[in-house]
XYZ file of N, CA and C in Angstrom:
432
model
N -94.656 -92.476 -42.350
C -93.407 -92.601 -41.626
C -93.670 -93.398 -40.357
N -92.795 -94.345 -40.095
C -92.913 -95.128 -38.874
C -92.613 -94.254 -37.670
N -93.339 -94.495 -36.625
C -93.139 -93.719 -35.397
C -91.714 -93.890 -34.858
N -91.130 -95.075 -35.021
C -89.793 -95.344 -34.489
C -88.694 -94.593 -35.233
N -88.983 -94.122 -36.441
C -87.957 -93.389 -37.192
C -87.925 -91.914 -36.830
N -88.957 -91.419 -36.167
C -89.007 -90.009 -35.821
C -87.833 -89.557 -34.955
N -87.447 -90.291 -33.900
C -86.280 -89.849 -33.117
C -85.003 -89.772 -33.953
N -84.817 -90.712 -34.856
C -83.633 -90.697 -35.718
C -83.634 -89.456 -36.597
N -84.759 -89.149 -37.199
C -84.850 -87.985 -38.069
C -84.589 -86.706 -37.274
N -85.169 -86.605 -36.097
C -84.939 -85.413 -35.275
C -83.476 -85.280 -34.883
N -82.831 -86.404 -34.600
C -81.405 -86.381 -34.273
C -80.588 -85.902 -35.466
N -80.903 -86.394 -36.654
C -80.164 -85.992 -37.846
C -80.354 -84.512 -38.154
N -81.546 -84.000 -37.907
C -81.794 -82.581 -38.139
C -80.990 -81.737 -37.152
N -80.858 -82.199 -35.929
C -80.155 -81.446 -34.895
C -78.642 -81.533 -35.021
N -78.114 -82.521 -35.731
C -76.667 -82.712 -35.821
C -75.900 -81.486 -36.307
N -76.353 -80.781 -37.353
C -75.576 -79.624 -37.789
C -75.382 -78.596 -36.680
N -76.398 -78.362 -35.891
C -76.283 -77.386 -34.807
C -75.261 -77.843 -33.780
N -75.239 -79.123 -33.473
C -74.292 -79.660 -32.504
C -72.892 -79.723 -33.100
N -72.782 -80.188 -34.333
C -71.476 -80.349 -34.975
C -70.759 -79.013 -35.162
N -71.508 -77.941 -35.318
C -70.914 -76.640 -35.579
C -71.041 -75.697 -34.383
N -71.341 -76.264 -33.241
C -71.490 -75.458 -32.039
C -70.175 -74.732 -31.736
N -70.280 -73.471 -31.450
C -69.098 -72.692 -31.093
C -68.433 -71.999 -32.264
N -68.846 -72.274 -33.493
C -68.266 -71.605 -34.653
C -68.816 -70.190 -34.691
N -67.903 -69.229 -34.647
C -68.323 -67.834 -34.570
C -68.330 -67.132 -35.930
N -67.441 -67.512 -36.811
C -67.325 -66.846 -38.102
C -68.412 -67.361 -39.053
N -69.294 -66.486 -39.543
C -70.384 -66.939 -40.415
C -69.894 -67.532 -41.733
N -68.758 -67.071 -42.227
C -68.207 -67.629 -43.465
C -67.754 -69.071 -43.236
N -67.112 -69.315 -42.111
C -66.670 -70.672 -41.776
C -67.891 -71.569 -41.590
N -68.899 -71.082 -40.924
C -70.115 -71.857 -40.711
C -70.778 -72.193 -42.046
N -70.816 -71.242 -42.946
C -71.416 -71.478 -44.270
C -70.684 -72.592 -45.009
N -69.367 -72.549 -45.001
C -68.632 -73.597 -45.730
C -68.723 -74.933 -45.016
N -68.797 -74.929 -43.690
C -68.981 -76.189 -42.974
C -70.335 -76.809 -43.335
N -71.333 -75.976 -43.474
C -72.656 -76.475 -43.862
C -72.649 -77.036 -45.280
N -71.941 -76.375 -46.194
C -71.828 -76.874 -47.567
C -71.143 -78.235 -47.573
N -70.035 -78.334 -46.860
C -69.300 -79.600 -46.839
C -70.113 -80.700 -46.160
N -70.862 -80.343 -45.141
C -71.709 -81.321 -44.470
C -72.799 -81.836 -45.414
N -73.385 -80.953 -46.196
C -74.401 -81.358 -47.164
C -73.797 -82.307 -48.192
N -72.606 -81.994 -48.666
C -71.925 -82.875 -49.615
C -71.712 -84.246 -48.972
N -71.246 -84.262 -47.745
C -71.012 -85.521 -47.046
C -72.270 -86.345 -46.883
N -73.377 -85.701 -46.567
C -74.650 -86.425 -46.409
C -75.088 -87.051 -47.720
N -74.959 -86.301 -48.799
C -75.377 -86.834 -50.102
C -74.464 -87.984 -50.536
N -73.173 -87.846 -50.257
C -72.252 -88.949 -50.556
C -72.591 -90.160 -49.704
N -73.026 -89.926 -48.470
C -73.444 -91.024 -47.610
C -74.653 -91.746 -48.169
N -75.598 -90.991 -48.693
C -76.786 -91.600 -49.304
C -76.390 -92.424 -50.519
N -75.622 -91.822 -51.415
C -75.223 -92.532 -52.638
C -74.303 -93.708 -52.329
N -73.383 -93.506 -51.398
C -72.488 -94.591 -51.002
C -73.251 -95.727 -50.348
N -74.243 -95.387 -49.538
C -75.074 -96.411 -48.916
C -75.808 -97.242 -49.951
N -76.294 -96.581 -50.988
C -76.959 -97.311 -52.076
C -75.957 -98.193 -52.818
N -74.802 -97.634 -53.134
C -73.793 -98.386 -53.882
C -73.321 -99.620 -53.120
N -73.254 -99.519 -51.793
C -72.804 -100.640 -50.958
C -73.933 -101.592 -50.583
N -75.168 -101.245 -50.953
C -76.299 -102.095 -50.617
C -76.813 -101.908 -49.199
N -76.344 -100.883 -48.517
C -76.818 -100.611 -47.153
C -78.137 -99.849 -47.173
N -78.407 -99.181 -48.281
C -79.656 -98.469 -48.517
C -80.208 -99.007 -49.826
N -81.496 -99.278 -49.874
C -82.097 -99.766 -51.115
C -81.919 -98.725 -52.218
N -81.507 -99.181 -53.402
C -81.331 -98.254 -54.514
C -82.681 -97.693 -54.917
N -82.723 -96.398 -55.101
C -83.918 -95.675 -55.545
C -83.419 -94.624 -56.527
N -83.747 -94.792 -57.798
C -83.237 -93.896 -58.838
C -83.650 -92.444 -58.581
N -84.858 -92.228 -58.105
C -85.304 -90.855 -57.829
C -84.518 -90.238 -56.675
N -84.311 -91.013 -55.620
C -83.538 -90.517 -54.470
C -82.082 -90.285 -54.869
N -81.545 -91.167 -55.713
C -80.166 -90.998 -56.179
C -80.040 -89.738 -57.033
N -81.014 -89.506 -57.897
C -80.993 -88.306 -58.743
C -81.109 -87.045 -57.872
N -81.940 -87.103 -56.843
C -82.082 -85.953 -55.939
C -80.782 -85.701 -55.187
N -80.118 -86.770 -54.744
C -78.837 -86.617 -54.055
C -77.792 -86.023 -54.995
N -77.794 -86.471 -56.245
C -76.842 -85.922 -57.222
C -77.113 -84.434 -57.444
N -78.372 -84.062 -57.577
C -78.714 -82.654 -57.788
C -78.249 -81.801 -56.608
N -78.457 -82.295 -55.395
C -77.995 -81.567 -54.209
C -76.476 -81.490 -54.188
N -75.819 -82.574 -54.590
C -74.354 -82.566 -54.689
C -73.887 -81.500 -55.672
N -74.537 -81.444 -56.831
C -74.141 -80.454 -57.841
C -74.293 -79.034 -57.308
N -75.417 -78.757 -56.668
C -75.654 -77.417 -56.132
C -74.651 -77.086 -55.019
N -74.407 -78.045 -54.155
C -73.484 -77.816 -53.039
C -72.047 -77.681 -53.514
N -71.637 -78.531 -54.444
C -70.250 -78.464 -54.913
C -69.980 -77.153 -55.636
N -71.012 -76.569 -56.245
C -70.846 -75.265 -56.898
C -70.613 -74.155 -55.874
N -70.920 -74.416 -54.614
C -70.739 -73.425 -53.553
C -69.383 -73.544 -52.841
N -68.630 -74.580 -53.146
C -67.360 -74.787 -52.439
C -66.414 -73.604 -52.622
N -66.108 -73.258 -53.844
C -65.151 -72.160 -54.061
C -65.652 -70.827 -53.499
N -66.906 -70.450 -53.734
C -67.360 -69.174 -53.151
C -67.308 -69.148 -51.624
N -67.573 -70.270 -50.971
C -67.558 -70.246 -49.510
C -66.150 -70.319 -48.939
N -65.212 -70.858 -49.703
C -63.830 -70.939 -49.232
C -62.979 -69.755 -49.670
N -63.432 -69.013 -50.656
C -62.595 -67.942 -51.193
C -62.133 -66.945 -50.127
N -63.015 -66.446 -49.279
C -62.491 -65.598 -48.198
C -61.705 -66.456 -47.202
N -60.487 -66.081 -46.871
C -59.681 -66.907 -45.969
C -60.097 -66.780 -44.506
N -61.339 -67.091 -44.237
C -61.871 -67.010 -42.875
C -61.404 -68.218 -42.063
N -61.140 -67.980 -40.798
C -60.700 -69.073 -39.933
C -61.524 -69.097 -38.647
N -61.476 -70.221 -38.010
C -62.175 -70.435 -36.749
C -61.503 -71.631 -36.094
N -61.377 -71.654 -34.776
C -60.738 -72.798 -34.117
C -61.427 -74.136 -34.410
N -62.702 -74.109 -34.770
C -63.434 -75.345 -35.048
C -63.323 -75.783 -36.507
N -62.721 -74.966 -37.327
C -62.607 -75.271 -38.750
C -61.615 -76.405 -38.991
N -61.893 -77.172 -40.035
C -60.982 -78.244 -40.449
C -60.211 -77.852 -41.705
N -60.303 -76.601 -42.101
C -59.638 -76.129 -43.314
C -58.174 -75.822 -43.026
N -57.292 -76.388 -43.834
C -55.858 -76.087 -43.712
C -55.571 -74.724 -44.363
N -54.619 -73.990 -43.830
C -54.213 -72.729 -44.466
C -53.731 -72.942 -45.906
N -53.332 -74.156 -46.232
C -52.867 -74.452 -47.590
C -53.928 -74.146 -48.645
N -55.191 -74.142 -48.255
C -56.255 -73.811 -49.214
C -55.978 -72.459 -49.847
N -55.672 -71.476 -49.031
C -55.485 -70.123 -49.536
C -54.059 -69.901 -50.028
N -53.109 -70.664 -49.497
C -51.726 -70.576 -49.958
C -51.568 -71.223 -51.327
N -52.393 -72.216 -51.605
C -52.340 -72.967 -52.866
C -53.709 -72.902 -53.549
N -54.250 -71.713 -53.681
C -55.605 -71.533 -54.182
C -55.809 -72.186 -55.547
N -54.829 -72.108 -56.434
C -54.979 -72.725 -57.758
C -55.153 -74.235 -57.647
N -54.405 -74.871 -56.756
C -54.545 -76.313 -56.558
C -55.897 -76.663 -55.959
N -56.347 -75.870 -55.003
C -57.653 -76.096 -54.397
C -58.757 -75.920 -55.441
N -58.602 -74.910 -56.293
C -59.572 -74.681 -57.363
C -59.605 -75.878 -58.315
N -58.441 -76.394 -58.658
C -58.366 -77.566 -59.533
C -59.096 -78.751 -58.915
N -58.900 -78.958 -57.622
C -59.581 -80.058 -56.927
C -61.101 -79.863 -56.962
N -61.547 -78.638 -56.733
C -62.973 -78.342 -56.733
C -63.591 -78.548 -58.115
N -62.904 -78.099 -59.135
C -63.389 -78.265 -60.506
C -63.464 -79.756 -60.857
N -62.482 -80.529 -60.419
C -62.497 -81.974 -60.670
C -63.699 -82.634 -59.984
N -63.994 -82.201 -58.758
C -65.159 -82.747 -58.061
C -66.436 -82.411 -58.814
N -66.566 -81.169 -59.237
C -67.763 -80.761 -59.985
C -67.929 -81.603 -61.248
N -66.843 -81.843 -61.957
C -66.899 -82.632 -63.190
C -67.283 -84.083 -62.898
N -66.724 -84.655 -61.843
C -67.042 -86.038 -61.492
C -68.512 -86.175 -61.090
N -69.023 -85.198 -60.365
C -70.436 -85.232 -59.976
C -71.322 -85.088 -61.212
N -70.974 -84.168 -62.099
C -71.762 -83.966 -63.317
C -71.807 -85.232 -64.172
N -70.714 -85.979 -64.185
C -70.635 -87.203 -64.992
C -71.325 -88.395 -64.333
N -71.666 -88.285 -63.072
C -72.264 -89.400 -62.330
C -73.635 -89.750 -62.888
N -73.805 -91.014 -63.240
C -75.071 -91.536 -63.754
C -75.783 -92.240 -62.602
N -76.942 -91.741 -62.246
C -77.686 -92.308 -61.124
C -78.924 -93.083 -61.586
N -78.980 -93.419 -62.866
C -80.177 -94.069 -63.406
C -80.314 -95.532 -63.007
N -79.210 -96.149 -62.618
C -79.256 -97.557 -62.191
C -78.190 -97.778 -61.122
N -78.355 -98.842 -60.384
C -77.375 -99.175 -59.350
C -76.011 -99.441 -59.974
N -75.994 -100.125 -61.091
C -74.729 -100.439 -61.760
C -74.017 -99.161 -62.203
N -74.766 -98.224 -62.778
C -74.171 -96.964 -63.226
C -73.669 -96.153 -62.037
N -74.443 -96.137 -60.964
C -74.019 -95.421 -59.758
C -72.720 -96.005 -59.233
N -72.670 -97.317 -59.122
C -71.450 -97.971 -58.634
C -70.258 -97.669 -59.531
N -70.477 -97.620 -60.836
C -69.383 -97.380 -61.782
C -68.814 -95.967 -61.661
N -69.648 -94.998 -61.331
C -69.191 -93.611 -61.322
C -68.888 -93.011 -59.967
N -69.408 -93.625 -58.911
C -69.264 -93.023 -57.596
C -67.819 -93.009 -57.108
N -67.043 -93.979 -57.507
C -65.635 -94.021 -57.106
C -64.869 -92.791 -57.565
N -65.193 -92.298 -58.750
C -64.535 -91.101 -59.264
C -64.846 -89.874 -58.424
N -66.092 -89.789 -57.964
C -66.468 -88.673 -57.101
C -65.745 -88.804 -55.761
N -65.769 -89.998 -55.204
C -65.103 -90.241 -53.929
C -63.611 -89.955 -53.990
N -62.995 -90.266 -55.117
C -61.561 -89.999 -55.272
C -61.276 -88.508 -55.216
N -62.146 -87.695 -55.796
C -61.925 -86.245 -55.734
C -62.057 -85.748 -54.300
N -62.985 -86.332 -53.558
C -63.141 -85.946 -52.146
C -61.888 -86.314 -51.348
N -61.423 -87.546 -51.517
C -60.236 -88.007 -50.781
C -59.008 -87.177 -51.124
N -58.828 -86.892 -52.385
C -57.663 -86.130 -52.823
C -57.642 -84.739 -52.197
N -58.774 -84.086 -52.211
C -58.849 -82.734 -51.642
C -58.701 -82.774 -50.124
N -59.367 -83.722 -49.480
C -59.265 -83.814 -48.018
C -57.840 -84.114 -47.577
N -57.148 -84.934 -48.323
C -55.764 -85.272 -47.974
C -54.887 -84.020 -47.973
N -55.089 -83.171 -48.951
C -54.239 -81.981 -49.074
C -54.720 -80.793 -48.249
N -56.043 -80.673 -48.070
C -56.566 -79.421 -47.552
C -57.442 -79.508 -46.301
N -57.542 -80.678 -45.712
C -58.402 -80.816 -44.530
C -57.593 -81.269 -43.323
N -57.843 -80.634 -42.193
C -57.248 -81.051 -40.934
C -58.181 -82.096 -40.338
N -57.658 -83.260 -40.081
C -58.479 -84.313 -39.490
C -58.540 -84.100 -37.989
N -59.730 -83.887 -37.460
C -59.893 -83.653 -36.024
C -60.558 -84.827 -35.366
């Protein structure tokens, strides 16, 4: 590892603590961490798809695996209607639980179908995953 990358890595490790500072409800914190992990993995895959990060099939497969594990945690972490002033979750999640569940299942399916074996395959499938994220965020996320 280059010495110059160490500050960047330390900053990235510290971001979750700063981003979630002040969150008191452990359930809200857990789901924020799940969503943050999903976002990071999408950032890695999106960076590869856009050519901002060199494509690496092993790294892409690892990101997909983390996405699969994290996306499987979405419904369990959101099921309790916990709230916190720092949360970006709309009350509509619990008011429209069936719709939120449908969105989550669609995301899981899109991630499962994602082929990370080549840059071309990643580019072909990543849009479907991103669409599930956008659709759910539009309906169920408060933009802060």
